[in-house]
PDB file of C-alpha atoms in Angstrom:
ATOM      1  CA  MET Y   1     -60.767 -79.503  10.727  1.00  0.00           C
ATOM      2  CA  ALA Y   2     -60.347 -75.841  10.000  1.00  0.00           C
ATOM      3  CA  ASP Y   3     -57.973 -75.594  12.954  1.00  0.00           C
ATOM      4  CA  GLU Y   4     -55.644 -78.186  11.460  1.00  0.00           C
ATOM      5  CA  SER Y   5     -55.318 -76.277   8.198  1.00  0.00           C
ATOM      6  CA  ASN Y   6     -54.493 -73.057  10.058  1.00  0.00           C
ATOM      7  CA  ALA Y   7     -51.813 -74.638  12.245  1.00  0.00           C
ATOM      8  CA  GLY Y   8     -49.699 -75.709   9.300  1.00  0.00           C
ATOM      9  CA  PRO Y   9     -48.704 -72.343   7.788  1.00  0.00           C
ATOM     10  CA  VAL Y  10     -48.134 -70.755  11.185  1.00  0.00           C
ATOM     11  CA  ALA Y  11     -45.627 -73.402  12.139  1.00  0.00           C
ATOM     12  CA  ALA Y  12     -43.891 -72.972   8.798  1.00  0.00           C
ATOM     13  CA  ALA Y  13     -43.652 -69.201   9.291  1.00  0.00           C
ATOM     14  CA  VAL Y  14     -42.005 -69.680  12.659  1.00  0.00           C
ATOM     15  CA  VAL Y  15     -39.444 -71.988  11.177  1.00  0.00           C
ATOM     16  CA  THR Y  16     -38.593 -69.546   8.395  1.00  0.00           C
ATOM     17  CA  ASP Y  17     -38.152 -66.652  10.867  1.00  0.00           C
ATOM     18  CA  THR Y  18     -35.593 -68.576  12.854  1.00  0.00           C
ATOM     19  CA  GLU Y  19     -33.752 -69.653   9.736  1.00  0.00           C
ATOM     20  CA  MET Y  20     -33.488 -66.067   8.444  1.00  0.00           C
ATOM     21  CA  LYS Y  21     -31.902 -64.601  11.580  1.00  0.00           C
ATOM     22  CA  PRO Y  22     -28.233 -65.276  11.866  1.00  0.00           C
ATOM     23  CA  SER Y  23     -27.261 -66.372  15.299  1.00  0.00           C
ATOM     24  CA  SER Y  24     -25.395 -63.600  16.997  1.00  0.00           C
ATOM     25  CA  THR Y  25     -23.560 -64.256  20.162  1.00  0.00           C
ATOM     26  CA  LYS Y  26     -22.587 -61.228  22.147  1.00  0.00           C
ATOM     27  CA  LYS Y  27     -19.133 -61.051  23.448  1.00  0.00           C
ATOM     28  CA  ARG Y  28     -19.226 -60.615  27.181  1.00  0.00           C
ATOM     29  CA  ARG Y  29     -16.991 -57.976  28.631  1.00  0.00           C
ATOM     30  CA  SER Y  30     -15.300 -58.252  31.921  1.00  0.00           C
ATOM     31  CA  PRO Y  31     -16.443 -55.654  34.458  1.00  0.00           C
ATOM     32  CA  ARG Y  32     -14.471 -52.440  34.541  1.00  0.00           C
ATOM     33  CA  PRO Y  33     -11.937 -52.216  37.299  1.00  0.00           C
ATOM     34  CA  GLN Y  34     -12.866 -49.625  39.902  1.00  0.00           C
ATOM     35  CA  LYS Y  35     -10.603 -46.653  40.201  1.00  0.00           C
ATOM     36  CA  ALA Y  36      -8.574 -46.565  43.318  1.00  0.00           C
ATOM     37  CA  SER Y  37      -9.433 -43.526  45.423  1.00  0.00           C
ATOM     38  CA  ALA Y  38      -7.032 -41.858  47.779  1.00  0.00           C
ATOM     39  CA  GLU Y  39      -9.853 -41.080  50.235  1.00  0.00           C
ATOM     40  CA  PRO Y  40     -12.551 -43.365  51.549  1.00  0.00           C
ATOM     41  CA  ALA Y  41     -16.080 -42.775  50.309  1.00  0.00           C
ATOM     42  CA  GLN Y  42     -17.609 -39.583  51.694  1.00  0.00           C
ATOM     43  CA  ALA Y  43     -20.893 -41.293  52.526  1.00  0.00           C
ATOM     44  CA  ASN Y  44     -19.193 -42.898  55.519  1.00  0.00           C
ATOM     45  CA  THR Y  45     -18.112 -39.598  57.038  1.00  0.00           C
ATOM     46  CA  PRO Y  46     -20.299 -38.228  59.835  1.00  0.00           C
ATOM     47  CA  ALA Y  47     -20.649 -34.837  58.112  1.00  0.00           C
ATOM     48  CA  ALA Y  48     -22.367 -36.408  55.100  1.00  0.00           C
ATOM     49  CA  LYS Y  49     -24.920 -38.253  57.226  1.00  0.00           C
ATOM     50  CA  ARG Y  50     -28.241 -36.405  57.282  1.00  0.00           C
ATOM     51  CA  ARG Y  51     -29.751 -36.177  60.700  1.00  0.00           C
ATOM     52  CA  GLY Y  52     -32.603 -34.307  62.308  1.00  0.00           C
ATOM     53  CA  TYR Y  53     -31.968 -32.387  65.511  1.00  0.00           C
ATOM     54  CA  THR Y  54     -34.508 -31.576  68.183  1.00  0.00           C
ATOM     55  CA  GLU Y  55     -35.063 -27.975  69.206  1.00  0.00           C
ATOM     56  CA  GLN Y  56     -33.234 -28.656  72.473  1.00  0.00           C
ATOM     57  CA  GLU Y  57     -30.209 -30.057  70.622  1.00  0.00           C
ATOM     58  CA  LYS Y  58     -30.198 -27.068  68.303  1.00  0.00           C
ATOM     59  CA  SER Y  59     -30.247 -24.588  71.172  1.00  0.00           C
ATOM     60  CA  GLU Y  60     -27.511 -26.527  73.010  1.00  0.00           C
ATOM     61  CA  LYS Y  61     -25.267 -26.476  69.948  1.00  0.00           C
ATOM     62  CA  LEU Y  62     -25.893 -22.744  69.440  1.00  0.00           C
ATOM     63  CA  LYS Y  63     -24.998 -22.065  73.097  1.00  0.00           C
ATOM     64  CA  GLN Y  64     -21.890 -24.233  72.775  1.00  0.00           C
ATOM     65  CA  ILE Y  65     -20.773 -22.240  69.732  1.00  0.00           C
ATOM     66  CA  GLU Y  66     -21.445 -18.919  71.492  1.00  0.00           C
ATOM     67  CA  THR Y  67     -19.403 -19.941  74.537  1.00  0.00           C
ATOM     68  CA  GLN Y  68     -16.494 -21.119  72.392  1.00  0.00           C
ATOM     69  CA  VAL Y  69     -16.495 -17.851  70.467  1.00  0.00           C
ATOM     70  CA  SER Y  70     -16.615 -15.822  73.700  1.00  0.00           C
ATOM     71  CA  GLU Y  71     -13.629 -17.824  74.981  1.00  0.00           C
ATOM     72  CA  GLY Y  72     -11.575 -16.711  71.978  1.00  0.00           C
ATOM     73  CA  SER Y  73     -12.131 -19.444  69.407  1.00  0.00           C
ATOM     74  CA  THR Y  74     -12.994 -18.456  65.847  1.00  0.00           C
ATOM     75  CA  LEU Y  75     -16.563 -18.891  64.676  1.00  0.00           C
ATOM     76  CA  LYS Y  76     -15.582 -21.383  61.959  1.00  0.00           C
ATOM     77  CA  ASP Y  77     -13.686 -23.551  64.441  1.00  0.00           C
ATOM     78  CA  ALA Y  78     -16.553 -23.441  66.933  1.00  0.00           C
ATOM     79  CA  ILE Y  79     -19.060 -24.457  64.262  1.00  0.00           C
ATOM     80  CA  LYS Y  80     -16.816 -27.276  63.093  1.00  0.00           C
ATOM     81  CA  SER Y  81     -16.361 -28.574  66.643  1.00  0.00           C
ATOM     82  CA  ALA Y  82     -20.146 -28.606  67.089  1.00  0.00           C
ATOM     83  CA  GLY Y  83     -20.391 -30.934  64.077  1.00  0.00           C
ATOM     84  CA  ILE Y  84     -22.633 -28.796  61.884  1.00  0.00           C
ATOM     85  CA  SER Y  85     -22.104 -26.744  58.748  1.00  0.00           C
ATOM     86  CA  GLU Y  86     -21.911 -22.959  58.643  1.00  0.00           C
ATOM     87  CA  GLN Y  87     -25.103 -22.852  56.615  1.00  0.00           C
ATOM     88  CA  THR Y  88     -26.897 -24.898  59.268  1.00  0.00           C
ATOM     89  CA  TYR Y  89     -25.561 -22.618  62.016  1.00  0.00           C
ATOM     90  CA  TYR Y  90     -26.827 -19.457  60.330  1.00  0.00           C
ATOM     91  CA  HIS Y  91     -30.157 -21.119  59.489  1.00  0.00           C
ATOM     92  CA  TRP Y  92     -30.680 -22.165  63.114  1.00  0.00           C
ATOM     93  CA  LYS Y  93     -29.586 -18.776  64.383  1.00  0.00           C
ATOM     94  CA  SER Y  94     -32.019 -16.911  62.136  1.00  0.00           C
ATOM     95  CA  ALA Y  95     -34.846 -19.283  63.070  1.00  0.00           C
ATOM     96  CA  ALA Y  96     -34.137 -18.846  66.776  1.00  0.00           C
ATOM     97  CA  LYS Y  97     -34.269 -15.029  66.677  1.00  0.00           C
ATOM     98  CA  PRO Y  98     -36.529 -13.890  63.822  1.00  0.00           C
ATOM     99  CA  GLY Y  99     -37.458 -10.517  65.419  1.00  0.00           C
ATOM    100  CA  GLU Y 100     -33.885  -9.386  65.930  1.00  0.00           C
ATOM    101  CA  GLN Y 101     -32.896 -10.137  62.341  1.00  0.00           C
ATOM    102  CA  LYS Y 102     -35.558  -7.857  60.888  1.00  0.00           C
ATOM    103  CA  GLY Y 103     -34.771  -4.990  63.245  1.00  0.00           C
ATOM    104  CA  THR Y 104     -38.339  -4.626  64.460  1.00  0.00           C
ATOM    105  CA  LYS Y 105     -39.361  -4.717  68.063  1.00  0.00           C
ATOM    106  CA  ASP Y 106     -42.293  -6.891  68.896  1.00  0.00           C
ATOM    107  CA  PRO Y 107     -43.692  -5.961  72.287  1.00  0.00           C
ATOM    108  CA  GLY Y 108     -45.414  -9.322  72.477  1.00  0.00           C
ATOM    109  CA  PRO Y 109     -49.055 -10.091  73.078  1.00  0.00           C
ATOM    110  CA  LEU Y 110     -51.004  -7.592  75.144  1.00  0.00           C
ATOM    111  CA  PRO Y 111     -53.150  -8.673  78.066  1.00  0.00           C
ATOM    112  CA  ALA Y 112     -56.821  -9.278  77.241  1.00  0.00           C
ATOM    113  CA  GLY Y 113     -58.015  -5.950  78.714  1.00  0.00           C
ATOM    114  CA  ASP Y 114     -55.408  -4.009  76.738  1.00  0.00           C
ATOM    115  CA  ASP Y 115     -56.503  -5.660  73.488  1.00  0.00           C
ATOM    116  CA  LEU Y 116     -59.955  -4.145  73.752  1.00  0.00           C
ATOM    117  CA  ALA Y 117     -58.629  -0.762  74.827  1.00  0.00           C
ATOM    118  CA  GLY Y 118     -56.121  -0.780  71.967  1.00  0.00           C
ATOM    119  CA  LEU Y 119     -58.861  -1.633  69.506  1.00  0.00           C
ATOM    120  CA  VAL Y 120     -61.039   1.221  70.748  1.00  0.00           C
ATOM    121  CA  GLU Y 121     -58.094   3.627  70.413  1.00  0.00           C
ATOM    122  CA  LEU Y 122     -57.455   2.478  66.853  1.00  0.00           C
ATOM    123  CA  GLU Y 123     -61.099   2.922  65.906  1.00  0.00           C
ATOM    124  CA  GLU Y 124     -61.121   6.458  67.341  1.00  0.00           C
ATOM    125  CA  GLU Y 125     -57.954   7.373  65.459  1.00  0.00           C
ATOM    126  CA  ASN Y 126     -59.416   5.867  62.285  1.00  0.00           C
ATOM    127  CA  GLN Y 127     -62.537   8.049  62.644  1.00  0.00           C
ATOM    128  CA  ARG Y 128     -60.407  11.157  63.236  1.00  0.00           C
ATOM    129  CA  LEU Y 129     -58.269  10.473  60.158  1.00  0.00           C
ATOM    130  CA  ARG Y 130     -61.333   9.853  57.994  1.00  0.00           C
ATOM    131  CA  LYS Y 131     -62.809  13.207  59.023  1.00  0.00           C
ATOM    132  CA  LEU Y 132     -59.509  14.964  58.318  1.00  0.00           C
ATOM    133  CA  LEU Y 133     -59.283  13.370  54.871  1.00  0.00           C
ATOM    134  CA  ALA Y 134     -62.888  14.304  54.065  1.00  0.00           C
ATOM    135  CA  GLU Y 135     -62.219  17.967  55.002  1.00  0.00           C
ATOM    136  CA  LYS Y 136     -59.120  18.094  52.780  1.00  0.00           C
ATOM    137  CA  LEU Y 137     -60.987  16.567  49.856  1.00  0.00           C
ATOM    138  CA  ARG Y 138     -63.871  19.076  50.252  1.00  0.00           C
ATOM    139  CA  ALA Y 139     -61.396  21.968  50.297  1.00  0.00           C
ATOM    140  CA  GLU Y 140     -59.583  20.727  47.178  1.00  0.00           C
ATOM    141  CA  ASN Y 141     -62.890  20.101  45.429  1.00  0.00           C
ATOM    142  CA  ALA Y 142     -64.085  23.618  46.235  1.00  0.00           C
ATOM    143  CA  GLU Y 143     -60.800  25.141  44.998  1.00  0.00           C
ATOM    144  CA  LEU Y 144     -60.999  23.173  41.763  1.00  0.00           C
ATOM    145  CA  ARG Y 145     -64.583  24.300  41.171  1.00  0.00           C
ATOM    146  CA  LYS Y 146     -63.519  27.943  41.600  1.00  0.00           C
ATOM    147  CA  ARG Y 147     -60.679  27.522  39.076  1.00  0.00           C
ATOM    148  CA  LEU Y 148     -62.985  25.963  36.534  1.00  0.00           C
ATOM    149  CA  GLY Y 149     -65.709  28.540  37.182  1.00  0.00           C
ATOM    150  CA  LEU Y 150     -68.338  26.013  38.126  1.00  0.00           C
ATOM    151  CA  ASP Y 151     -69.343  27.825  41.292  1.00  0.00           C
TER     152      ASP Y 151
END
């Protein structure tokens, strides 16, 4: 019976809430007309389409650009005819030849026998330089002691 007494006021509260709110109907707007564009959407153009190239395709496009430039075409025109951007061209070119861009010569990996011989040479030079440094430090230390009168 306690449930029946509770149900009464709750139902009355719901009725009063709906009576208090004025009914508001929103006016629906018609959709905005789209602006007419002189050009078609750029997403449909092949230049805007993102695509991954294999290493072989990259090297072929770089060779194609180099041959067109050597034949007298401008670099911009050659890049455009290859279907890539200038930024992509320079990125690929720098990735293809990292040693030449930095101006350092890399002789490449040495044969296995030369690795050991090179390591031995480096260790010998390291020992020689350590001895030379120790002699210089002893000489400076001795000169400093003489100046200060500690000897």
